[in-house]
Amino acid sequence: MLDWSSHSDPQGLDALAGAVDEVVLQIYQGRHVIPSYEQYLTRLNRLKIPFRIGLLEGGSWQQSANVASNPYFRGFVVFLHNP
């Protein structure tokens, strides 16, 4: 959904507000952090629905001030994986 929040019409995601409490936007695919995830995070200010950032256990990433100051940001979800 991270790609959807960046490249699609944000109103499409906002329309989910009546059906879900929040969305989780993963910054990884498979077992790897998306190399350009920072570009996606800068576009999250377009959303008008509560969201969390999905992190990969052991994944390397940097928190964005843009995300932390977003009024719809609700925190993080860490996805665990088997070794």
PDB file of N, CA, C and O in Angstrom:
ATOM      1  N   MET A   1       0.804  -1.194   0.000  1.00  0.00           N
ATOM      2  CA  MET A   1       0.000   0.000   0.000  1.00  0.00           C
ATOM      3  C   MET A   1       0.849   1.261   0.000  1.00  0.00           C
ATOM      4  O   MET A   1       0.336   2.336  -0.246  1.00  0.00           O
ATOM      5  N   LEU A   2       2.123   1.152   0.315  1.00  0.00           N
ATOM      6  CA  LEU A   2       2.971   2.346   0.296  1.00  0.00           C
ATOM      7  C   LEU A   2       3.008   2.934  -1.102  1.00  0.00           C
ATOM      8  O   LEU A   2       2.896   4.143  -1.283  1.00  0.00           O
ATOM      9  N   ASP A   3       3.107   2.075  -2.101  1.00  0.00           N
ATOM     10  CA  ASP A   3       3.111   2.530  -3.479  1.00  0.00           C
ATOM     11  C   ASP A   3       1.770   3.170  -3.846  1.00  0.00           C
ATOM     12  O   ASP A   3       1.720   4.180  -4.525  1.00  0.00           O
ATOM     13  N   TRP A   4       0.685   2.609  -3.365  1.00  0.00           N
ATOM     14  CA  TRP A   4      -0.641   3.145  -3.646  1.00  0.00           C
ATOM     15  C   TRP A   4      -0.769   4.545  -3.053  1.00  0.00           C
ATOM     16  O   TRP A   4      -1.300   5.456  -3.677  1.00  0.00           O
ATOM     17  N   SER A   5      -0.265   4.741  -1.839  1.00  0.00           N
ATOM     18  CA  SER A   5      -0.381   6.043  -1.191  1.00  0.00           C
ATOM     19  C   SER A   5       0.433   7.101  -1.911  1.00  0.00           C
ATOM     20  O   SER A   5       0.151   8.286  -1.814  1.00  0.00           O
ATOM     21  N   SER A   6       1.422   6.692  -2.667  1.00  0.00           N
ATOM     22  CA  SER A   6       2.309   7.632  -3.344  1.00  0.00           C
ATOM     23  C   SER A   6       1.882   7.944  -4.767  1.00  0.00           C
ATOM     24  O   SER A   6       1.979   9.073  -5.216  1.00  0.00           O
ATOM     25  N   HIS A   7       1.417   6.920  -5.493  1.00  0.00           N
ATOM     26  CA  HIS A   7       1.163   7.093  -6.921  1.00  0.00           C
ATOM     27  C   HIS A   7      -0.313   7.140  -7.304  1.00  0.00           C
ATOM     28  O   HIS A   7      -0.640   7.555  -8.405  1.00  0.00           O
ATOM     29  N   SER A   8      -1.172   6.700  -6.441  1.00  0.00           N
ATOM     30  CA  SER A   8      -2.596   6.678  -6.765  1.00  0.00           C
ATOM     31  C   SER A   8      -3.284   7.934  -6.250  1.00  0.00           C
ATOM     32  O   SER A   8      -2.704   8.714  -5.517  1.00  0.00           O
ATOM     33  N   ASP A   9      -4.526   8.048  -6.603  1.00  0.00           N
ATOM     34  CA  ASP A   9      -5.350   9.142  -6.117  1.00  0.00           C
ATOM     35  C   ASP A   9      -5.523   8.973  -4.607  1.00  0.00           C
ATOM     36  O   ASP A   9      -6.062   7.959  -4.156  1.00  0.00           O
ATOM     37  N   PRO A  10      -5.084   9.929  -3.789  1.00  0.00           N
ATOM     38  CA  PRO A  10      -5.195   9.774  -2.337  1.00  0.00           C
ATOM     39  C   PRO A  10      -6.637   9.637  -1.870  1.00  0.00           C
ATOM     40  O   PRO A  10      -6.897   9.072  -0.818  1.00  0.00           O
ATOM     41  N   GLN A  11      -7.571  10.104  -2.647  1.00  0.00           N
ATOM     42  CA  GLN A  11      -8.982   9.980  -2.278  1.00  0.00           C
ATOM     43  C   GLN A  11      -9.419   8.520  -2.267  1.00  0.00           C
ATOM     44  O   GLN A  11     -10.344   8.155  -1.543  1.00  0.00           O
ATOM     45  N   GLY A  12      -8.748   7.686  -3.062  1.00  0.00           N
ATOM     46  CA  GLY A  12      -9.055   6.254  -3.054  1.00  0.00           C
ATOM     47  C   GLY A  12      -8.771   5.642  -1.702  1.00  0.00           C
ATOM     48  O   GLY A  12      -9.573   4.870  -1.168  1.00  0.00           O
ATOM     49  N   LEU A  13      -7.626   5.971  -1.123  1.00  0.00           N
ATOM     50  CA  LEU A  13      -7.301   5.480   0.213  1.00  0.00           C
ATOM     51  C   LEU A  13      -8.187   6.148   1.260  1.00  0.00           C
ATOM     52  O   LEU A  13      -8.646   5.502   2.194  1.00  0.00           O
ATOM     53  N   ASP A  14      -8.425   7.434   1.118  1.00  0.00           N
ATOM     54  CA  ASP A  14      -9.258   8.152   2.078  1.00  0.00           C
ATOM     55  C   ASP A  14     -10.666   7.561   2.141  1.00  0.00           C
ATOM     56  O   ASP A  14     -11.311   7.605   3.179  1.00  0.00           O
ATOM     57  N   ALA A  15     -11.132   6.998   1.043  1.00  0.00           N
ATOM     58  CA  ALA A  15     -12.467   6.404   0.997  1.00  0.00           C
ATOM     59  C   ALA A  15     -12.574   5.195   1.924  1.00  0.00           C
ATOM     60  O   ALA A  15     -13.669   4.817   2.329  1.00  0.00           O
ATOM     61  N   LEU A  16     -11.440   4.604   2.289  1.00  0.00           N
ATOM     62  CA  LEU A  16     -11.440   3.469   3.209  1.00  0.00           C
ATOM     63  C   LEU A  16     -11.761   3.889   4.642  1.00  0.00           C
ATOM     64  O   LEU A  16     -12.058   3.051   5.486  1.00  0.00           O
ATOM     65  N   ALA A  17     -11.705   5.182   4.930  1.00  0.00           N
ATOM     66  CA  ALA A  17     -11.882   5.676   6.295  1.00  0.00           C
ATOM     67  C   ALA A  17     -13.178   5.193   6.933  1.00  0.00           C
ATOM     68  O   ALA A  17     -13.229   4.952   8.125  1.00  0.00           O
ATOM     69  N   GLY A  18     -14.228   5.028   6.166  1.00  0.00           N
ATOM     70  CA  GLY A  18     -15.482   4.547   6.725  1.00  0.00           C
ATOM     71  C   GLY A  18     -15.517   3.053   6.967  1.00  0.00           C
ATOM     72  O   GLY A  18     -16.368   2.558   7.695  1.00  0.00           O
ATOM     73  N   ALA A  19     -14.568   2.324   6.372  1.00  0.00           N
ATOM     74  CA  ALA A  19     -14.569   0.864   6.465  1.00  0.00           C
ATOM     75  C   ALA A  19     -13.478   0.309   7.379  1.00  0.00           C
ATOM     76  O   ALA A  19     -13.612  -0.794   7.897  1.00  0.00           O
ATOM     77  N   VAL A  20     -12.402   1.050   7.583  1.00  0.00           N
ATOM     78  CA  VAL A  20     -11.289   0.588   8.418  1.00  0.00           C
ATOM     79  C   VAL A  20     -10.911   1.682   9.413  1.00  0.00           C
ATOM     80  O   VAL A  20     -11.168   2.861   9.188  1.00  0.00           O
ATOM     81  N   ASP A  21     -10.301   1.278  10.510  1.00  0.00           N
ATOM     82  CA  ASP A  21      -9.853   2.251  11.510  1.00  0.00           C
ATOM     83  C   ASP A  21      -8.567   2.946  11.081  1.00  0.00           C
ATOM     84  O   ASP A  21      -8.355   4.116  11.374  1.00  0.00           O
ATOM     85  N   GLU A  22      -7.693   2.189  10.410  1.00  0.00           N
ATOM     86  CA  GLU A  22      -6.410   2.719   9.968  1.00  0.00           C
ATOM     87  C   GLU A  22      -5.827   1.776   8.925  1.00  0.00           C
ATOM     88  O   GLU A  22      -6.289   0.651   8.777  1.00  0.00           O
ATOM     89  N   VAL A  23      -4.807   2.244   8.204  1.00  0.00           N
ATOM     90  CA  VAL A  23      -4.090   1.398   7.253  1.00  0.00           C
ATOM     91  C   VAL A  23      -2.635   1.288   7.710  1.00  0.00           C
ATOM     92  O   VAL A  23      -2.131   2.159   8.423  1.00  0.00           O
ATOM     93  N   VAL A  24      -1.984   0.206   7.314  1.00  0.00           N
ATOM     94  CA  VAL A  24      -0.571   0.008   7.593  1.00  0.00           C
ATOM     95  C   VAL A  24       0.160   0.047   6.252  1.00  0.00           C
ATOM     96  O   VAL A  24      -0.170  -0.707   5.340  1.00  0.00           O
ATOM     97  N   LEU A  25       1.118   0.928   6.146  1.00  0.00           N
ATOM     98  CA  LEU A  25       1.888   1.105   4.917  1.00  0.00           C
ATOM     99  C   LEU A  25       3.281   0.532   5.135  1.00  0.00           C
ATOM    100  O   LEU A  25       4.073   1.065   5.899  1.00  0.00           O
ATOM    101  N   GLN A  26       3.557  -0.589   4.489  1.00  0.00           N
ATOM    102  CA  GLN A  26       4.839  -1.276   4.649  1.00  0.00           C
ATOM    103  C   GLN A  26       5.928  -0.550   3.872  1.00  0.00           C
ATOM    104  O   GLN A  26       5.715  -0.162   2.728  1.00  0.00           O
ATOM    105  N   ILE A  27       7.107  -0.429   4.486  1.00  0.00           N
ATOM    106  CA  ILE A  27       8.247   0.161   3.774  1.00  0.00           C
ATOM    107  C   ILE A  27       9.196  -0.941   3.304  1.00  0.00           C
ATOM    108  O   ILE A  27      10.360  -0.700   3.047  1.00  0.00           O
ATOM    109  N   TYR A  28       8.681  -2.141   3.181  1.00  0.00           N
ATOM    110  CA  TYR A  28       9.490  -3.259   2.703  1.00  0.00           C
ATOM    111  C   TYR A  28       8.673  -4.118   1.761  1.00  0.00           C
ATOM    112  O   TYR A  28       7.455  -4.044   1.722  1.00  0.00           O
ATOM    113  N   GLN A  29       9.392  -4.924   1.007  1.00  0.00           N
ATOM    114  CA  GLN A  29       8.767  -5.895   0.110  1.00  0.00           C
ATOM    115  C   GLN A  29       9.526  -7.194   0.284  1.00  0.00           C
ATOM    116  O   GLN A  29      10.756  -7.213   0.198  1.00  0.00           O
ATOM    117  N   GLY A  30       8.802  -8.268   0.531  1.00  0.00           N
ATOM    118  CA  GLY A  30       9.465  -9.537   0.816  1.00  0.00           C
ATOM    119  C   GLY A  30      10.225  -9.419   2.123  1.00  0.00           C
ATOM    120  O   GLY A  30       9.661  -9.109   3.150  1.00  0.00           O
ATOM    121  N   ARG A  31      11.540  -9.602   2.073  1.00  0.00           N
ATOM    122  CA  ARG A  31      12.380  -9.492   3.271  1.00  0.00           C
ATOM    123  C   ARG A  31      13.393  -8.352   3.163  1.00  0.00           C
ATOM    124  O   ARG A  31      14.434  -8.369   3.813  1.00  0.00           O
ATOM    125  N   HIS A  32      13.060  -7.356   2.333  1.00  0.00           N
ATOM    126  CA  HIS A  32      13.996  -6.247   2.121  1.00  0.00           C
ATOM    127  C   HIS A  32      13.274  -4.910   2.188  1.00  0.00           C
ATOM    128  O   HIS A  32      12.165  -4.768   1.664  1.00  0.00           O
ATOM    129  N   VAL A  33      13.928  -3.940   2.827  1.00  0.00           N
ATOM    130  CA  VAL A  33      13.402  -2.578   2.861  1.00  0.00           C
ATOM    131  C   VAL A  33      13.471  -2.019   1.442  1.00  0.00           C
ATOM    132  O   VAL A  33      14.453  -2.215   0.734  1.00  0.00           O
ATOM    133  N   ILE A  34      12.404  -1.330   1.026  1.00  0.00           N
ATOM    134  CA  ILE A  34      12.355  -0.724  -0.306  1.00  0.00           C
ATOM    135  C   ILE A  34      13.442   0.349  -0.377  1.00  0.00           C
ATOM    136  O   ILE A  34      13.465   1.252   0.466  1.00  0.00           O
ATOM    137  N   PRO A  35      14.353   0.272  -1.357  1.00  0.00           N
ATOM    138  CA  PRO A  35      15.481   1.212  -1.410  1.00  0.00           C
ATOM    139  C   PRO A  35      15.079   2.690  -1.417  1.00  0.00           C
ATOM    140  O   PRO A  35      15.753   3.513  -0.832  1.00  0.00           O
ATOM    141  N   SER A  36      13.982   3.042  -2.028  1.00  0.00           N
ATOM    142  CA  SER A  36      13.596   4.453  -2.133  1.00  0.00           C
ATOM    143  C   SER A  36      12.409   4.794  -1.226  1.00  0.00           C
ATOM    144  O   SER A  36      11.642   5.704  -1.529  1.00  0.00           O
ATOM    145  N   TYR A  37      12.291   4.103  -0.094  1.00  0.00           N
ATOM    146  CA  TYR A  37      11.120   4.309   0.760  1.00  0.00           C
ATOM    147  C   TYR A  37      10.987   5.759   1.225  1.00  0.00           C
ATOM    148  O   TYR A  37       9.882   6.244   1.461  1.00  0.00           O
ATOM    149  N   GLU A  38      12.093   6.494   1.358  1.00  0.00           N
ATOM    150  CA  GLU A  38      12.032   7.886   1.816  1.00  0.00           C
ATOM    151  C   GLU A  38      11.171   8.745   0.890  1.00  0.00           C
ATOM    152  O   GLU A  38      10.456   9.633   1.348  1.00  0.00           O
ATOM    153  N   GLN A  39      11.242   8.482  -0.407  1.00  0.00           N
ATOM    154  CA  GLN A  39      10.443   9.231  -1.370  1.00  0.00           C
ATOM    155  C   GLN A  39       8.954   9.002  -1.129  1.00  0.00           C
ATOM    156  O   GLN A  39       8.147   9.914  -1.272  1.00  0.00           O
ATOM    157  N   TYR A  40       8.591   7.778  -0.786  1.00  0.00           N
ATOM    158  CA  TYR A  40       7.194   7.475  -0.499  1.00  0.00           C
ATOM    159  C   TYR A  40       6.737   8.184   0.777  1.00  0.00           C
ATOM    160  O   TYR A  40       5.635   8.715   0.840  1.00  0.00           O
ATOM    161  N   LEU A  41       7.590   8.177   1.803  1.00  0.00           N
ATOM    162  CA  LEU A  41       7.210   8.778   3.078  1.00  0.00           C
ATOM    163  C   LEU A  41       6.951  10.273   2.955  1.00  0.00           C
ATOM    164  O   LEU A  41       6.089  10.807   3.657  1.00  0.00           O
ATOM    165  N   THR A  42       7.658  10.951   2.074  1.00  0.00           N
ATOM    166  CA  THR A  42       7.441  12.386   1.922  1.00  0.00           C
ATOM    167  C   THR A  42       6.072  12.700   1.327  1.00  0.00           C
ATOM    168  O   THR A  42       5.574  13.810   1.478  1.00  0.00           O
ATOM    169  N   ARG A  43       5.453  11.730   0.687  1.00  0.00           N
ATOM    170  CA  ARG A  43       4.150  11.946   0.054  1.00  0.00           C
ATOM    171  C   ARG A  43       2.960  11.575   0.942  1.00  0.00           C
ATOM    172  O   ARG A  43       1.815  11.724   0.547  1.00  0.00           O
ATOM    173  N   LEU A  44       3.234  11.104   2.149  1.00  0.00           N
ATOM    174  CA  LEU A  44       2.153  10.663   3.020  1.00  0.00           C
ATOM    175  C   LEU A  44       1.287  11.814   3.526  1.00  0.00           C
ATOM    176  O   LEU A  44       0.193  11.584   4.032  1.00  0.00           O
ATOM    177  N   ASN A  45       1.747  13.034   3.377  1.00  0.00           N
ATOM    178  CA  ASN A  45       0.933  14.174   3.824  1.00  0.00           C
ATOM    179  C   ASN A  45      -0.325  14.321   2.968  1.00  0.00           C
ATOM    180  O   ASN A  45      -1.206  15.089   3.312  1.00  0.00           O
ATOM    181  N   ARG A  46      -0.401  13.591   1.873  1.00  0.00           N
ATOM    182  CA  ARG A  46      -1.595  13.609   1.016  1.00  0.00           C
ATOM    183  C   ARG A  46      -2.743  12.817   1.628  1.00  0.00           C
ATOM    184  O   ARG A  46      -3.895  13.029   1.275  1.00  0.00           O
ATOM    185  N   LEU A  47      -2.438  11.903   2.544  1.00  0.00           N
ATOM    186  CA  LEU A  47      -3.471  11.028   3.122  1.00  0.00           C
ATOM    187  C   LEU A  47      -4.297  11.748   4.170  1.00  0.00           C
ATOM    188  O   LEU A  47      -3.796  12.574   4.918  1.00  0.00           O
ATOM    189  N   LYS A  48      -5.552  11.379   4.228  1.00  0.00           N
ATOM    190  CA  LYS A  48      -6.472  11.910   5.232  1.00  0.00           C
ATOM    191  C   LYS A  48      -7.145  10.760   5.968  1.00  0.00           C
ATOM    192  O   LYS A  48      -8.331  10.793   6.272  1.00  0.00           O
ATOM    193  N   ILE A  49      -6.349   9.722   6.240  1.00  0.00           N
ATOM    194  CA  ILE A  49      -6.826   8.539   6.953  1.00  0.00           C
ATOM    195  C   ILE A  49      -5.723   8.133   7.929  1.00  0.00           C
ATOM    196  O   ILE A  49      -4.535   8.257   7.615  1.00  0.00           O
ATOM    197  N   PRO A  50      -6.081   7.688   9.142  1.00  0.00           N
ATOM    198  CA  PRO A  50      -5.053   7.251  10.086  1.00  0.00           C
ATOM    199  C   PRO A  50      -4.206   6.117   9.496  1.00  0.00           C
ATOM    200  O   PRO A  50      -4.730   5.221   8.834  1.00  0.00           O
ATOM    201  N   PHE A  51      -2.901   6.174   9.754  1.00  0.00           N
ATOM    202  CA  PHE A  51      -2.006   5.150   9.218  1.00  0.00           C
ATOM    203  C   PHE A  51      -0.871   4.852  10.185  1.00  0.00           C
ATOM    204  O   PHE A  51      -0.546   5.654  11.054  1.00  0.00           O
ATOM    205  N   ARG A  52      -0.311   3.686  10.018  1.00  0.00           N
ATOM    206  CA  ARG A  52       0.908   3.263  10.717  1.00  0.00           C
ATOM    207  C   ARG A  52       1.926   2.876   9.651  1.00  0.00           C
ATOM    208  O   ARG A  52       1.564   2.522   8.537  1.00  0.00           O
ATOM    209  N   ILE A  53       3.182   2.905  10.013  1.00  0.00           N
ATOM    210  CA  ILE A  53       4.258   2.478   9.121  1.00  0.00           C
ATOM    211  C   ILE A  53       4.651   1.060   9.518  1.00  0.00           C
ATOM    212  O   ILE A  53       4.957   0.794  10.689  1.00  0.00           O
ATOM    213  N   GLY A  54       4.629   0.154   8.547  1.00  0.00           N
ATOM    214  CA  GLY A  54       5.020  -1.235   8.772  1.00  0.00           C
ATOM    215  C   GLY A  54       6.507  -1.401   8.541  1.00  0.00           C
ATOM    216  O   GLY A  54       7.005  -1.148   7.447  1.00  0.00           O
ATOM    217  N   LEU A  55       7.209  -1.801   9.596  1.00  0.00           N
ATOM    218  CA  LEU A  55       8.662  -1.996   9.536  1.00  0.00           C
ATOM    219  C   LEU A  55       8.994  -3.474   9.498  1.00  0.00           C
ATOM    220  O   LEU A  55       8.268  -4.299  10.052  1.00  0.00           O
ATOM    221  N   LEU A  56      10.098  -3.795   8.896  1.00  0.00           N
ATOM    222  CA  LEU A  56      10.595  -5.163   8.831  1.00  0.00           C
ATOM    223  C   LEU A  56      11.565  -5.396   9.981  1.00  0.00           C
ATOM    224  O   LEU A  56      12.482  -4.593  10.198  1.00  0.00           O
ATOM    225  N   GLU A  57      11.362  -6.457  10.733  1.00  0.00           N
ATOM    226  CA  GLU A  57      12.270  -6.791  11.813  1.00  0.00           C
ATOM    227  C   GLU A  57      13.708  -6.829  11.287  1.00  0.00           C
ATOM    228  O   GLU A  57      14.000  -7.501  10.301  1.00  0.00           O
ATOM    229  N   GLY A  58      14.581  -6.064  11.893  1.00  0.00           N
ATOM    230  CA  GLY A  58      15.985  -6.028  11.487  1.00  0.00           C
ATOM    231  C   GLY A  58      16.250  -5.191  10.253  1.00  0.00           C
ATOM    232  O   GLY A  58      17.387  -5.085   9.809  1.00  0.00           O
ATOM    233  N   GLY A  59      15.218  -4.569   9.680  1.00  0.00           N
ATOM    234  CA  GLY A  59      15.393  -3.744   8.488  1.00  0.00           C
ATOM    235  C   GLY A  59      16.037  -2.406   8.837  1.00  0.00           C
ATOM    236  O   GLY A  59      15.873  -1.891   9.933  1.00  0.00           O
ATOM    237  N   SER A  60      16.757  -1.865   7.909  1.00  0.00           N
ATOM    238  CA  SER A  60      17.436  -0.585   8.112  1.00  0.00           C
ATOM    239  C   SER A  60      16.577   0.537   7.547  1.00  0.00           C
ATOM    240  O   SER A  60      16.187   0.509   6.383  1.00  0.00           O
ATOM    241  N   TRP A  61      16.284   1.538   8.377  1.00  0.00           N
ATOM    242  CA  TRP A  61      15.479   2.668   7.935  1.00  0.00           C
ATOM    243  C   TRP A  61      15.730   3.851   8.857  1.00  0.00           C
ATOM    244  O   TRP A  61      16.253   3.701   9.949  1.00  0.00           O
ATOM    245  N   GLN A  62      15.316   5.030   8.419  1.00  0.00           N
ATOM    246  CA  GLN A  62      15.438   6.264   9.196  1.00  0.00           C
ATOM    247  C   GLN A  62      14.050   6.882   9.336  1.00  0.00           C
ATOM    248  O   GLN A  62      13.330   7.002   8.352  1.00  0.00           O
ATOM    249  N   GLN A  63      13.690   7.298  10.550  1.00  0.00           N
ATOM    250  CA  GLN A  63      12.385   7.936  10.746  1.00  0.00           C
ATOM    251  C   GLN A  63      12.383   9.314  10.097  1.00  0.00           C
ATOM    252  O   GLN A  63      13.357  10.056  10.178  1.00  0.00           O
ATOM    253  N   SER A  64      11.295   9.642   9.472  1.00  0.00           N
ATOM    254  CA  SER A  64      11.126  10.915   8.784  1.00  0.00           C
ATOM    255  C   SER A  64      10.397  11.898   9.689  1.00  0.00           C
ATOM    256  O   SER A  64       9.368  11.574  10.274  1.00  0.00           O
ATOM    257  N   ALA A  65      10.918  13.126   9.802  1.00  0.00           N
ATOM    258  CA  ALA A  65      10.236  14.166  10.576  1.00  0.00           C
ATOM    259  C   ALA A  65       8.883  14.479   9.957  1.00  0.00           C
ATOM    260  O   ALA A  65       7.928  14.814  10.657  1.00  0.00           O
ATOM    261  N   ASN A  66       8.800  14.346   8.637  1.00  0.00           N
ATOM    262  CA  ASN A  66       7.550  14.575   7.927  1.00  0.00           C
ATOM    263  C   ASN A  66       6.455  13.638   8.435  1.00  0.00           C
ATOM    264  O   ASN A  66       5.317  14.043   8.654  1.00  0.00           O
ATOM    265  N   VAL A  67       6.795  12.385   8.646  1.00  0.00           N
ATOM    266  CA  VAL A  67       5.823  11.407   9.122  1.00  0.00           C
ATOM    267  C   VAL A  67       5.464  11.689  10.575  1.00  0.00           C
ATOM    268  O   VAL A  67       4.290  11.689  10.949  1.00  0.00           O
ATOM    269  N   ALA A  68       6.453  11.940  11.406  1.00  0.00           N
ATOM    270  CA  ALA A  68       6.210  12.161  12.830  1.00  0.00           C
ATOM    271  C   ALA A  68       5.274  13.338  13.089  1.00  0.00           C
ATOM    272  O   ALA A  68       4.512  13.334  14.051  1.00  0.00           O
ATOM    273  N   SER A  69       5.302  14.332  12.232  1.00  0.00           N
ATOM    274  CA  SER A  69       4.452  15.507  12.429  1.00  0.00           C
ATOM    275  C   SER A  69       3.087  15.388  11.753  1.00  0.00           C
ATOM    276  O   SER A  69       2.247  16.275  11.897  1.00  0.00           O
ATOM    277  N   ASN A  70       2.841  14.288  11.035  1.00  0.00           N
ATOM    278  CA  ASN A  70       1.575  14.094  10.338  1.00  0.00           C
ATOM    279  C   ASN A  70       0.481  13.787  11.368  1.00  0.00           C
ATOM    280  O   ASN A  70       0.621  12.861  12.173  1.00  0.00           O
ATOM    281  N   PRO A  71      -0.625  14.533  11.358  1.00  0.00           N
ATOM    282  CA  PRO A  71      -1.671  14.303  12.357  1.00  0.00           C
ATOM    283  C   PRO A  71      -2.374  12.944  12.229  1.00  0.00           C
ATOM    284  O   PRO A  71      -3.039  12.506  13.167  1.00  0.00           O
ATOM    285  N   TYR A  72      -2.211  12.260  11.111  1.00  0.00           N
ATOM    286  CA  TYR A  72      -2.836  10.956  10.910  1.00  0.00           C
ATOM    287  C   TYR A  72      -1.904   9.793  11.261  1.00  0.00           C
ATOM    288  O   TYR A  72      -2.324   8.641  11.243  1.00  0.00           O
ATOM    289  N   PHE A  73      -0.657  10.071  11.568  1.00  0.00           N
ATOM    290  CA  PHE A  73       0.322   9.037  11.904  1.00  0.00           C
ATOM    291  C   PHE A  73       0.007   8.467  13.281  1.00  0.00           C
ATOM    292  O   PHE A  73      -0.137   9.202  14.256  1.00  0.00           O
ATOM    293  N   ARG A  74      -0.104   7.135  13.359  1.00  0.00           N
ATOM    294  CA  ARG A  74      -0.471   6.466  14.605  1.00  0.00           C
ATOM    295  C   ARG A  74       0.629   5.568  15.172  1.00  0.00           C
ATOM    296  O   ARG A  74       0.405   4.866  16.142  1.00  0.00           O
ATOM    297  N   GLY A  75       1.800   5.549  14.558  1.00  0.00           N
ATOM    298  CA  GLY A  75       2.879   4.739  15.097  1.00  0.00           C
ATOM    299  C   GLY A  75       3.381   3.704  14.109  1.00  0.00           C
ATOM    300  O   GLY A  75       3.213   3.846  12.899  1.00  0.00           O
ATOM    301  N   PHE A  76       3.978   2.652  14.660  1.00  0.00           N
ATOM    302  CA  PHE A  76       4.642   1.639  13.848  1.00  0.00           C
ATOM    303  C   PHE A  76       4.087   0.255  14.153  1.00  0.00           C
ATOM    304  O   PHE A  76       3.594  -0.005  15.245  1.00  0.00           O
ATOM    305  N   VAL A  77       4.222  -0.623  13.185  1.00  0.00           N
ATOM    306  CA  VAL A  77       3.960  -2.046  13.342  1.00  0.00           C
ATOM    307  C   VAL A  77       5.217  -2.741  12.867  1.00  0.00           C
ATOM    308  O   VAL A  77       5.702  -2.465  11.764  1.00  0.00           O
ATOM    309  N   VAL A  78       5.777  -3.617  13.700  1.00  0.00           N
ATOM    310  CA  VAL A  78       6.985  -4.348  13.298  1.00  0.00           C
ATOM    311  C   VAL A  78       6.570  -5.749  12.885  1.00  0.00           C
ATOM    312  O   VAL A  78       5.957  -6.490  13.672  1.00  0.00           O
ATOM    313  N   PHE A  79       6.874  -6.085  11.641  1.00  0.00           N
ATOM    314  CA  PHE A  79       6.565  -7.412  11.112  1.00  0.00           C
ATOM    315  C   PHE A  79       7.769  -8.315  11.337  1.00  0.00           C
ATOM    316  O   PHE A  79       8.881  -8.001  10.917  1.00  0.00           O
ATOM    317  N   LEU A  80       7.538  -9.420  12.034  1.00  0.00           N
ATOM    318  CA  LEU A  80       8.597 -10.377  12.352  1.00  0.00           C
ATOM    319  C   LEU A  80       8.704 -11.409  11.235  1.00  0.00           C
ATOM    320  O   LEU A  80       7.739 -11.664  10.511  1.00  0.00           O
ATOM    321  N   HIS A  81       9.878 -11.994  11.101  1.00  0.00           N
ATOM    322  CA  HIS A  81      10.042 -13.056  10.097  1.00  0.00           C
ATOM    323  C   HIS A  81      10.869 -14.186  10.702  1.00  0.00           C
ATOM    324  O   HIS A  81      11.667 -13.977  11.613  1.00  0.00           O
ATOM    325  N   ASN A  82      10.634 -15.381  10.193  1.00  0.00           N
ATOM    326  CA  ASN A  82      11.398 -16.546  10.627  1.00  0.00           C
ATOM    327  C   ASN A  82      12.776 -16.490   9.982  1.00  0.00           C
ATOM    328  O   ASN A  82      12.904 -16.094   8.821  1.00  0.00           O
ATOM    329  N   PRO A  83      13.797 -16.911  10.728  1.00  0.00           N
ATOM    330  CA  PRO A  83      15.150 -16.920  10.129  1.00  0.00           C
ATOM    331  C   PRO A  83      15.276 -17.909   8.985  1.00  0.00           C
ATOM    332  O   PRO A  83      14.535 -18.756   8.764  1.00  0.00           O
TER     333      PRO A  83
END
